[in-house]
Amino acid sequence: MSAITNDAEFDMTLGQSPAPSDVADVYDGIGQIYGAAWGPNYHYGYWDDDNDHASIEAATDRLTDMMIDGLRGQSGQRVLDVGCGIGHPALRLVQKSGVDVVGISVSHVQVAQANELAAGAGLADKATFQFTDAMDMPFADGSFDSAWAFESMWHMPDRAQVLSEISRVVRSGGRLAIADVIERGPVSPEGRKVLDHVCANYAVKSLGTIEEYREALAANGFVDVDIRDVTANCNRTLAVMADAVETRRDELNALVGEEQAQSLLDFMRLSAVTPEQGYVFLTATRA
Ligand SMILES: C[S@@+](CC[C@H](N)C(=O)[O-])C[C@H]1O[C@@H](n2cnc3c(N)ncnc32)[C@H](O)[C@@H]1O
């Protein structure tokens, strides 16, 4: 059967803005099984080239380390983590840079897990996580030294609005790092089907593009912008994730049924070889 069918867990109308609860449904539903299979980093891995056989853990931590380096954080600084998952990348940031982190997510489940993880690591005083929608943040102007959005922007109903919010809460001279799933043109009809399927099933209104990021960053006061298309390094993620999720096939079958489980796995493998589904890593400075 085709890999492109509607996933049972989530079925959004194409082009509709995902509500926070739509995002939470994805992560608290099939996302729990993906997370159990993939590990605590809820983001892509980075491999140097085809000869790089780094494990999932090493490849996902490597992308975290690129984000950490991009922030250039210093001990005592306050960092905003926009879309924190279960907090694993934020805790690595705290451990490596000595910064304090405030992480936000629209999943209550993730916020609870992240705070538990921080407490378990003895870092509850350095990393706190709260339920907050990035579209409208309750933080004071200039109250953070830097921010990252680690694979969360693809879910945002309006990326420019989130960048405007980040620009507001980060002080002048502060750093920004973003890793995100993007659309890469030119998009073939087959590629469009894959991108549409991602949007309709994973709480995504539309995927961003590098051009969109360049314009929105400039419009929201970011300078020193460095944008890298790292699709070739990251897209192996989908195939590796399909293999990992395959090992938890019984749980997936129980959650969505056998036919749907097969279609989810087939779709991941199809995404891995769809060049229009790309990945960006960027850094910038708040003017
Ligand atoms: C792919 S996960 C990445 C999690 C984490 N950054 C990591 O790398 O492990 C996407 C995250 O974005 C969060 N997210 C999506 N939309 C959001 C919104 N409007 N406001 C805040 N967080 C959001 C999700 O709840 C989830 O935690």
PDB file of N, CA and C in Angstrom, residues 62-152:
ATOM      1  N   ARG A  62      25.415  15.401  18.676  1.00  0.00           N
ATOM      2  CA  ARG A  62      26.292  16.234  17.846  1.00  0.00           C
ATOM      3  C   ARG A  62      25.537  17.476  17.360  1.00  0.00           C
ATOM      4  N   LEU A  63      24.272  17.274  16.979  1.00  0.00           N
ATOM      5  CA  LEU A  63      23.482  18.437  16.553  1.00  0.00           C
ATOM      6  C   LEU A  63      23.253  19.378  17.741  1.00  0.00           C
ATOM      7  N   THR A  64      23.014  18.802  18.925  1.00  0.00           N
ATOM      8  CA  THR A  64      22.879  19.644  20.129  1.00  0.00           C
ATOM      9  C   THR A  64      24.155  20.452  20.339  1.00  0.00           C
ATOM     10  N   ASP A  65      25.294  19.823  20.154  1.00  0.00           N
ATOM     11  CA  ASP A  65      26.563  20.531  20.385  1.00  0.00           C
ATOM     12  C   ASP A  65      26.767  21.667  19.370  1.00  0.00           C
ATOM     13  N   MET A  66      26.260  21.469  18.156  1.00  0.00           N
ATOM     14  CA  MET A  66      26.334  22.565  17.178  1.00  0.00           C
ATOM     15  C   MET A  66      25.488  23.752  17.646  1.00  0.00           C
ATOM     16  N   MET A  67      24.321  23.430  18.202  1.00  0.00           N
ATOM     17  CA  MET A  67      23.451  24.495  18.733  1.00  0.00           C
ATOM     18  C   MET A  67      24.125  25.181  19.925  1.00  0.00           C
ATOM     19  N   ILE A  68      24.731  24.382  20.799  1.00  0.00           N
ATOM     20  CA  ILE A  68      25.410  24.945  21.979  1.00  0.00           C
ATOM     21  C   ILE A  68      26.529  25.882  21.541  1.00  0.00           C
ATOM     22  N   ASP A  69      27.335  25.430  20.591  1.00  0.00           N
ATOM     23  CA  ASP A  69      28.428  26.275  20.090  1.00  0.00           C
ATOM     24  C   ASP A  69      27.875  27.560  19.480  1.00  0.00           C
ATOM     25  N   GLY A  70      26.744  27.437  18.773  1.00  0.00           N
ATOM     26  CA  GLY A  70      26.136  28.606  18.116  1.00  0.00           C
ATOM     27  C   GLY A  70      25.707  29.671  19.105  1.00  0.00           C
ATOM     28  N   LEU A  71      25.317  29.261  20.306  1.00  0.00           N
ATOM     29  CA  LEU A  71      24.853  30.240  21.305  1.00  0.00           C
ATOM     30  C   LEU A  71      26.007  30.966  21.988  1.00  0.00           C
ATOM     31  N   ARG A  72      27.187  30.325  22.018  1.00  0.00           N
ATOM     32  CA  ARG A  72      28.349  30.928  22.704  1.00  0.00           C
ATOM     33  C   ARG A  72      27.994  31.349  24.137  1.00  0.00           C
ATOM     34  N   GLY A  73      27.260  30.501  24.840  1.00  0.00           N
ATOM     35  CA  GLY A  73      26.789  30.841  26.185  1.00  0.00           C
ATOM     36  C   GLY A  73      27.910  30.899  27.208  1.00  0.00           C
ATOM     37  N   GLN A  74      27.694  31.726  28.207  1.00  0.00           N
ATOM     38  CA  GLN A  74      28.678  31.839  29.290  1.00  0.00           C
ATOM     39  C   GLN A  74      27.986  31.623  30.619  1.00  0.00           C
ATOM     40  N   SER A  75      28.764  31.130  31.571  1.00  0.00           N
ATOM     41  CA  SER A  75      28.234  30.806  32.885  1.00  0.00           C
ATOM     42  C   SER A  75      27.410  31.963  33.452  1.00  0.00           C
ATOM     43  N   GLY A  76      26.238  31.618  33.954  1.00  0.00           N
ATOM     44  CA  GLY A  76      25.390  32.636  34.587  1.00  0.00           C
ATOM     45  C   GLY A  76      24.401  33.286  33.635  1.00  0.00           C
ATOM     46  N   GLN A  77      24.587  33.087  32.329  1.00  0.00           N
ATOM     47  CA  GLN A  77      23.635  33.684  31.382  1.00  0.00           C
ATOM     48  C   GLN A  77      22.302  32.932  31.414  1.00  0.00           C
ATOM     49  N   ARG A  78      21.262  33.618  30.940  1.00  0.00           N
ATOM     50  CA  ARG A  78      19.910  33.039  30.954  1.00  0.00           C
ATOM     51  C   ARG A  78      19.467  32.770  29.512  1.00  0.00           C
ATOM     52  N   VAL A  79      19.149  31.509  29.236  1.00  0.00           N
ATOM     53  CA  VAL A  79      18.834  31.094  27.865  1.00  0.00           C
ATOM     54  C   VAL A  79      17.391  30.596  27.775  1.00  0.00           C
ATOM     55  N   LEU A  80      16.720  30.997  26.707  1.00  0.00           N
ATOM     56  CA  LEU A  80      15.352  30.532  26.445  1.00  0.00           C
ATOM     57  C   LEU A  80      15.392  29.365  25.467  1.00  0.00           C
ATOM     58  N   ASP A  81      14.753  28.250  25.846  1.00  0.00           N
ATOM     59  CA  ASP A  81      14.655  27.073  24.972  1.00  0.00           C
ATOM     60  C   ASP A  81      13.213  27.001  24.458  1.00  0.00           C
ATOM     61  N   VAL A  82      13.044  27.395  23.192  1.00  0.00           N
ATOM     62  CA  VAL A  82      11.704  27.454  22.598  1.00  0.00           C
ATOM     63  C   VAL A  82      11.353  26.084  22.013  1.00  0.00           C
ATOM     64  N   GLY A  83      10.458  25.363  22.672  1.00  0.00           N
ATOM     65  CA  GLY A  83      10.089  24.019  22.217  1.00  0.00           C
ATOM     66  C   GLY A  83      11.076  23.011  22.768  1.00  0.00           C
ATOM     67  N   CYS A  84      10.977  22.765  24.083  1.00  0.00           N
ATOM     68  CA  CYS A  84      12.053  22.087  24.826  1.00  0.00           C
ATOM     69  C   CYS A  84      11.991  20.564  24.800  1.00  0.00           C
ATOM     70  N   GLY A  85      10.917  19.963  24.261  1.00  0.00           N
ATOM     71  CA  GLY A  85      10.827  18.507  24.338  1.00  0.00           C
ATOM     72  C   GLY A  85      10.851  18.060  25.788  1.00  0.00           C
ATOM     73  N   ILE A  86      11.598  17.001  26.076  1.00  0.00           N
ATOM     74  CA  ILE A  86      11.671  16.547  27.471  1.00  0.00           C
ATOM     75  C   ILE A  86      12.948  17.075  28.142  1.00  0.00           C
ATOM     76  N   GLY A  87      13.539  18.119  27.549  1.00  0.00           N
ATOM     77  CA  GLY A  87      14.587  18.871  28.239  1.00  0.00           C
ATOM     78  C   GLY A  87      16.001  18.333  28.112  1.00  0.00           C
ATOM     79  N   HIS A  88      16.175  17.232  27.390  1.00  0.00           N
ATOM     80  CA  HIS A  88      17.519  16.640  27.321  1.00  0.00           C
ATOM     81  C   HIS A  88      18.547  17.597  26.701  1.00  0.00           C
ATOM     82  N   PRO A  89      18.237  18.228  25.554  1.00  0.00           N
ATOM     83  CA  PRO A  89      19.221  19.160  24.982  1.00  0.00           C
ATOM     84  C   PRO A  89      19.513  20.325  25.924  1.00  0.00           C
ATOM     85  N   ALA A  90      18.478  20.829  26.615  1.00  0.00           N
ATOM     86  CA  ALA A  90      18.683  21.965  27.519  1.00  0.00           C
ATOM     87  C   ALA A  90      19.625  21.581  28.656  1.00  0.00           C
ATOM     88  N   LEU A  91      19.490  20.362  29.174  1.00  0.00           N
ATOM     89  CA  LEU A  91      20.360  19.944  30.277  1.00  0.00           C
ATOM     90  C   LEU A  91      21.810  19.802  29.799  1.00  0.00           C
ATOM     91  N   ARG A  92      21.977  19.335  28.564  1.00  0.00           N
ATOM     92  CA  ARG A  92      23.334  19.263  28.009  1.00  0.00           C
ATOM     93  C   ARG A  92      23.923  20.676  27.885  1.00  0.00           C
ATOM     94  N   LEU A  93      23.081  21.622  27.465  1.00  0.00           N
ATOM     95  CA  LEU A  93      23.515  23.021  27.353  1.00  0.00           C
ATOM     96  C   LEU A  93      23.955  23.557  28.719  1.00  0.00           C
ATOM     97  N   VAL A  94      23.150  23.287  29.739  1.00  0.00           N
ATOM     98  CA  VAL A  94      23.485  23.737  31.097  1.00  0.00           C
ATOM     99  C   VAL A  94      24.821  23.130  31.530  1.00  0.00           C
ATOM    100  N   GLN A  95      24.968  21.814  31.290  1.00  0.00           N
ATOM    101  CA  GLN A  95      26.189  21.128  31.737  1.00  0.00           C
ATOM    102  C   GLN A  95      27.421  21.636  30.997  1.00  0.00           C
ATOM    103  N   LYS A  96      27.254  21.927  29.703  1.00  0.00           N
ATOM    104  CA  LYS A  96      28.437  22.325  28.918  1.00  0.00           C
ATOM    105  C   LYS A  96      28.774  23.801  29.051  1.00  0.00           C
ATOM    106  N   SER A  97      27.732  24.673  29.214  1.00  0.00           N
ATOM    107  CA  SER A  97      28.007  26.121  29.196  1.00  0.00           C
ATOM    108  C   SER A  97      27.822  26.795  30.542  1.00  0.00           C
ATOM    109  N   GLY A  98      27.195  26.104  31.476  1.00  0.00           N
ATOM    110  CA  GLY A  98      26.987  26.718  32.797  1.00  0.00           C
ATOM    111  C   GLY A  98      25.900  27.782  32.810  1.00  0.00           C
ATOM    112  N   VAL A  99      25.088  27.827  31.741  1.00  0.00           N
ATOM    113  CA  VAL A  99      24.003  28.815  31.685  1.00  0.00           C
ATOM    114  C   VAL A  99      22.795  28.318  32.484  1.00  0.00           C
ATOM    115  N   ASP A 100      21.839  29.199  32.708  1.00  0.00           N
ATOM    116  CA  ASP A 100      20.537  28.818  33.257  1.00  0.00           C
ATOM    117  C   ASP A 100      19.558  28.776  32.077  1.00  0.00           C
ATOM    118  N   VAL A 101      18.656  27.809  32.090  1.00  0.00           N
ATOM    119  CA  VAL A 101      17.728  27.667  30.965  1.00  0.00           C
ATOM    120  C   VAL A 101      16.276  27.703  31.444  1.00  0.00           C
ATOM    121  N   VAL A 102      15.450  28.420  30.672  1.00  0.00           N
ATOM    122  CA  VAL A 102      13.999  28.326  30.834  1.00  0.00           C
ATOM    123  C   VAL A 102      13.486  27.680  29.549  1.00  0.00           C
ATOM    124  N   GLY A 103      12.884  26.506  29.680  1.00  0.00           N
ATOM    125  CA  GLY A 103      12.373  25.800  28.504  1.00  0.00           C
ATOM    126  C   GLY A 103      10.858  25.886  28.445  1.00  0.00           C
ATOM    127  N   ILE A 104      10.326  26.018  27.225  1.00  0.00           N
ATOM    128  CA  ILE A 104       8.865  26.064  27.076  1.00  0.00           C
ATOM    129  C   ILE A 104       8.409  25.007  26.077  1.00  0.00           C
ATOM    130  N   SER A 105       7.200  24.510  26.325  1.00  0.00           N
ATOM    131  CA  SER A 105       6.595  23.525  25.431  1.00  0.00           C
ATOM    132  C   SER A 105       5.084  23.647  25.553  1.00  0.00           C
ATOM    133  N   VAL A 106       4.366  23.140  24.540  1.00  0.00           N
ATOM    134  CA  VAL A 106       2.902  23.129  24.627  1.00  0.00           C
ATOM    135  C   VAL A 106       2.382  21.735  24.969  1.00  0.00           C
ATOM    136  N   SER A 107       3.266  20.893  25.477  1.00  0.00           N
ATOM    137  CA  SER A 107       2.855  19.584  25.988  1.00  0.00           C
ATOM    138  C   SER A 107       3.072  19.552  27.496  1.00  0.00           C
ATOM    139  N   HIS A 108       1.979  19.406  28.250  1.00  0.00           N
ATOM    140  CA  HIS A 108       2.108  19.306  29.714  1.00  0.00           C
ATOM    141  C   HIS A 108       2.919  18.066  30.082  1.00  0.00           C
ATOM    142  N   VAL A 109       2.756  17.007  29.302  1.00  0.00           N
ATOM    143  CA  VAL A 109       3.486  15.763  29.560  1.00  0.00           C
ATOM    144  C   VAL A 109       4.984  16.034  29.470  1.00  0.00           C
ATOM    145  N   GLN A 110       5.406  16.727  28.401  1.00  0.00           N
ATOM    146  CA  GLN A 110       6.835  17.036  28.228  1.00  0.00           C
ATOM    147  C   GLN A 110       7.358  17.931  29.347  1.00  0.00           C
ATOM    148  N   VAL A 111       6.572  18.935  29.712  1.00  0.00           N
ATOM    149  CA  VAL A 111       7.020  19.862  30.763  1.00  0.00           C
ATOM    150  C   VAL A 111       7.272  19.090  32.061  1.00  0.00           C
ATOM    151  N   ALA A 112       6.356  18.181  32.388  1.00  0.00           N
ATOM    152  CA  ALA A 112       6.524  17.387  33.620  1.00  0.00           C
ATOM    153  C   ALA A 112       7.761  16.495  33.501  1.00  0.00           C
ATOM    154  N   GLN A 113       7.927  15.844  32.337  1.00  0.00           N
ATOM    155  CA  GLN A 113       9.086  14.951  32.145  1.00  0.00           C
ATOM    156  C   GLN A 113      10.390  15.747  32.216  1.00  0.00           C
ATOM    157  N   ALA A 114      10.398  16.937  31.620  1.00  0.00           N
ATOM    158  CA  ALA A 114      11.612  17.761  31.588  1.00  0.00           C
ATOM    159  C   ALA A 114      11.992  18.202  33.005  1.00  0.00           C
ATOM    160  N   ASN A 115      11.007  18.617  33.784  1.00  0.00           N
ATOM    161  CA  ASN A 115      11.321  19.036  35.163  1.00  0.00           C
ATOM    162  C   ASN A 115      11.812  17.856  35.998  1.00  0.00           C
ATOM    163  N   GLU A 116      11.235  16.676  35.741  1.00  0.00           N
ATOM    164  CA  GLU A 116      11.707  15.467  36.454  1.00  0.00           C
ATOM    165  C   GLU A 116      13.153  15.144  36.073  1.00  0.00           C
ATOM    166  N   LEU A 117      13.430  15.253  34.775  1.00  0.00           N
ATOM    167  CA  LEU A 117      14.783  14.957  34.281  1.00  0.00           C
ATOM    168  C   LEU A 117      15.794  15.925  34.900  1.00  0.00           C
ATOM    169  N   ALA A 118      15.404  17.206  34.978  1.00  0.00           N
ATOM    170  CA  ALA A 118      16.297  18.218  35.566  1.00  0.00           C
ATOM    171  C   ALA A 118      16.551  17.896  37.038  1.00  0.00           C
ATOM    172  N   ALA A 119      15.490  17.533  37.753  1.00  0.00           N
ATOM    173  CA  ALA A 119      15.642  17.205  39.179  1.00  0.00           C
ATOM    174  C   ALA A 119      16.543  15.986  39.335  1.00  0.00           C
ATOM    175  N   GLY A 120      16.332  14.986  38.475  1.00  0.00           N
ATOM    176  CA  GLY A 120      17.129  13.753  38.538  1.00  0.00           C
ATOM    177  C   GLY A 120      18.606  14.018  38.280  1.00  0.00           C
ATOM    178  N   ALA A 121      18.881  15.037  37.459  1.00  0.00           N
ATOM    179  CA  ALA A 121      20.280  15.370  37.141  1.00  0.00           C
ATOM    180  C   ALA A 121      20.848  16.371  38.146  1.00  0.00           C
ATOM    181  N   GLY A 122      20.050  16.740  39.144  1.00  0.00           N
ATOM    182  CA  GLY A 122      20.513  17.716  40.137  1.00  0.00           C
ATOM    183  C   GLY A 122      20.620  19.121  39.562  1.00  0.00           C
ATOM    184  N   LEU A 123      19.831  19.402  38.527  1.00  0.00           N
ATOM    185  CA  LEU A 123      19.935  20.702  37.848  1.00  0.00           C
ATOM    186  C   LEU A 123      18.635  21.513  37.911  1.00  0.00           C
ATOM    187  N   ALA A 124      17.764  21.148  38.867  1.00  0.00           N
ATOM    188  CA  ALA A 124      16.460  21.829  38.929  1.00  0.00           C
ATOM    189  C   ALA A 124      16.603  23.327  39.188  1.00  0.00           C
ATOM    190  N   ASP A 125      17.726  23.723  39.802  1.00  0.00           N
ATOM    191  CA  ASP A 125      17.920  25.163  40.046  1.00  0.00           C
ATOM    192  C   ASP A 125      18.478  25.871  38.805  1.00  0.00           C
ATOM    193  N   LYS A 126      18.957  25.105  37.817  1.00  0.00           N
ATOM    194  CA  LYS A 126      19.572  25.703  36.618  1.00  0.00           C
ATOM    195  C   LYS A 126      18.669  25.601  35.392  1.00  0.00           C
ATOM    196  N   ALA A 127      17.730  24.660  35.426  1.00  0.00           N
ATOM    197  CA  ALA A 127      16.869  24.445  34.256  1.00  0.00           C
ATOM    198  C   ALA A 127      15.435  24.255  34.713  1.00  0.00           C
ATOM    199  N   THR A 128      14.544  25.148  34.254  1.00  0.00           N
ATOM    200  CA  THR A 128      13.128  25.007  34.592  1.00  0.00           C
ATOM    201  C   THR A 128      12.322  24.982  33.300  1.00  0.00           C
ATOM    202  N   PHE A 129      11.227  24.235  33.347  1.00  0.00           N
ATOM    203  CA  PHE A 129      10.422  24.037  32.139  1.00  0.00           C
ATOM    204  C   PHE A 129       8.974  24.378  32.457  1.00  0.00           C
ATOM    205  N   GLN A 130       8.320  25.050  31.523  1.00  0.00           N
ATOM    206  CA  GLN A 130       6.945  25.474  31.768  1.00  0.00           C
ATOM    207  C   GLN A 130       6.105  25.379  30.499  1.00  0.00           C
ATOM    208  N   PHE A 131       4.787  25.272  30.710  1.00  0.00           N
ATOM    209  CA  PHE A 131       3.850  25.241  29.585  1.00  0.00           C
ATOM    210  C   PHE A 131       3.652  26.670  29.092  1.00  0.00           C
ATOM    211  N   THR A 132       4.124  26.956  27.903  1.00  0.00           N
ATOM    212  CA  THR A 132       3.987  28.298  27.318  1.00  0.00           C
ATOM    213  C   THR A 132       3.958  28.169  25.799  1.00  0.00           C
ATOM    214  N   ASP A 133       3.059  28.914  25.165  1.00  0.00           N
ATOM    215  CA  ASP A 133       2.992  28.951  23.707  1.00  0.00           C
ATOM    216  C   ASP A 133       3.984  29.997  23.198  1.00  0.00           C
ATOM    217  N   ALA A 134       4.891  29.579  22.330  1.00  0.00           N
ATOM    218  CA  ALA A 134       5.929  30.487  21.814  1.00  0.00           C
ATOM    219  C   ALA A 134       5.348  31.648  21.016  1.00  0.00           C
ATOM    220  N   MET A 135       4.105  31.525  20.591  1.00  0.00           N
ATOM    221  CA  MET A 135       3.487  32.595  19.813  1.00  0.00           C
ATOM    222  C   MET A 135       3.216  33.829  20.668  1.00  0.00           C
ATOM    223  N   ASP A 136       3.155  33.627  21.974  1.00  0.00           N
ATOM    224  CA  ASP A 136       2.807  34.735  22.870  1.00  0.00           C
ATOM    225  C   ASP A 136       3.454  34.454  24.227  1.00  0.00           C
ATOM    226  N   MET A 137       4.655  34.959  24.416  1.00  0.00           N
ATOM    227  CA  MET A 137       5.421  34.542  25.600  1.00  0.00           C
ATOM    228  C   MET A 137       5.288  35.555  26.740  1.00  0.00           C
ATOM    229  N   PRO A 138       5.199  35.050  27.966  1.00  0.00           N
ATOM    230  CA  PRO A 138       4.968  35.928  29.124  1.00  0.00           C
ATOM    231  C   PRO A 138       6.253  36.533  29.689  1.00  0.00           C
ATOM    232  N   PHE A 139       7.310  36.584  28.902  1.00  0.00           N
ATOM    233  CA  PHE A 139       8.596  37.027  29.429  1.00  0.00           C
ATOM    234  C   PHE A 139       8.835  38.514  29.134  1.00  0.00           C
ATOM    235  N   ALA A 140       9.595  39.158  30.025  1.00  0.00           N
ATOM    236  CA  ALA A 140       9.866  40.593  29.867  1.00  0.00           C
ATOM    237  C   ALA A 140      10.820  40.850  28.694  1.00  0.00           C
ATOM    238  N   ASP A 141      10.734  42.034  28.145  1.00  0.00           N
ATOM    239  CA  ASP A 141      11.627  42.438  27.047  1.00  0.00           C
ATOM    240  C   ASP A 141      13.080  42.303  27.501  1.00  0.00           C
ATOM    241  N   GLY A 142      13.906  41.763  26.636  1.00  0.00           N
ATOM    242  CA  GLY A 142      15.351  41.703  26.900  1.00  0.00           C
ATOM    243  C   GLY A 142      15.738  40.879  28.115  1.00  0.00           C
ATOM    244  N   SER A 143      14.889  39.927  28.508  1.00  0.00           N
ATOM    245  CA  SER A 143      15.154  39.205  29.766  1.00  0.00           C
ATOM    246  C   SER A 143      16.008  37.943  29.574  1.00  0.00           C
ATOM    247  N   PHE A 144      16.385  37.644  28.322  1.00  0.00           N
ATOM    248  CA  PHE A 144      17.258  36.479  28.074  1.00  0.00           C
ATOM    249  C   PHE A 144      18.533  36.931  27.355  1.00  0.00           C
ATOM    250  N   ASP A 145      19.622  36.210  27.624  1.00  0.00           N
ATOM    251  CA  ASP A 145      20.887  36.499  26.938  1.00  0.00           C
ATOM    252  C   ASP A 145      20.928  35.836  25.569  1.00  0.00           C
ATOM    253  N   SER A 146      20.187  34.766  25.408  1.00  0.00           N
ATOM    254  CA  SER A 146      20.145  34.093  24.105  1.00  0.00           C
ATOM    255  C   SER A 146      18.961  33.132  24.075  1.00  0.00           C
ATOM    256  N   ALA A 147      18.710  32.584  22.876  1.00  0.00           N
ATOM    257  CA  ALA A 147      17.581  31.657  22.730  1.00  0.00           C
ATOM    258  C   ALA A 147      17.898  30.658  21.632  1.00  0.00           C
ATOM    259  N   TRP A 148      17.301  29.467  21.782  1.00  0.00           N
ATOM    260  CA  TRP A 148      17.317  28.572  20.629  1.00  0.00           C
ATOM    261  C   TRP A 148      15.926  28.005  20.420  1.00  0.00           C
ATOM    262  N   ALA A 149      15.668  27.652  19.168  1.00  0.00           N
ATOM    263  CA  ALA A 149      14.446  26.939  18.803  1.00  0.00           C
ATOM    264  C   ALA A 149      14.935  25.675  18.100  1.00  0.00           C
ATOM    265  N   PHE A 150      14.941  24.608  18.873  1.00  0.00           N
ATOM    266  CA  PHE A 150      15.582  23.374  18.414  1.00  0.00           C
ATOM    267  C   PHE A 150      14.507  22.444  17.832  1.00  0.00           C
ATOM    268  N   GLU A 151      14.347  22.546  16.542  1.00  0.00           N
ATOM    269  CA  GLU A 151      13.385  21.732  15.791  1.00  0.00           C
ATOM    270  C   GLU A 151      11.942  21.948  16.239  1.00  0.00           C
ATOM    271  N   SER A 152      11.644  23.163  16.660  1.00  0.00           N
ATOM    272  CA  SER A 152      10.265  23.473  17.067  1.00  0.00           C
ATOM    273  C   SER A 152       9.568  24.405  16.081  1.00  0.00           C
TER     274      SER A 152
END
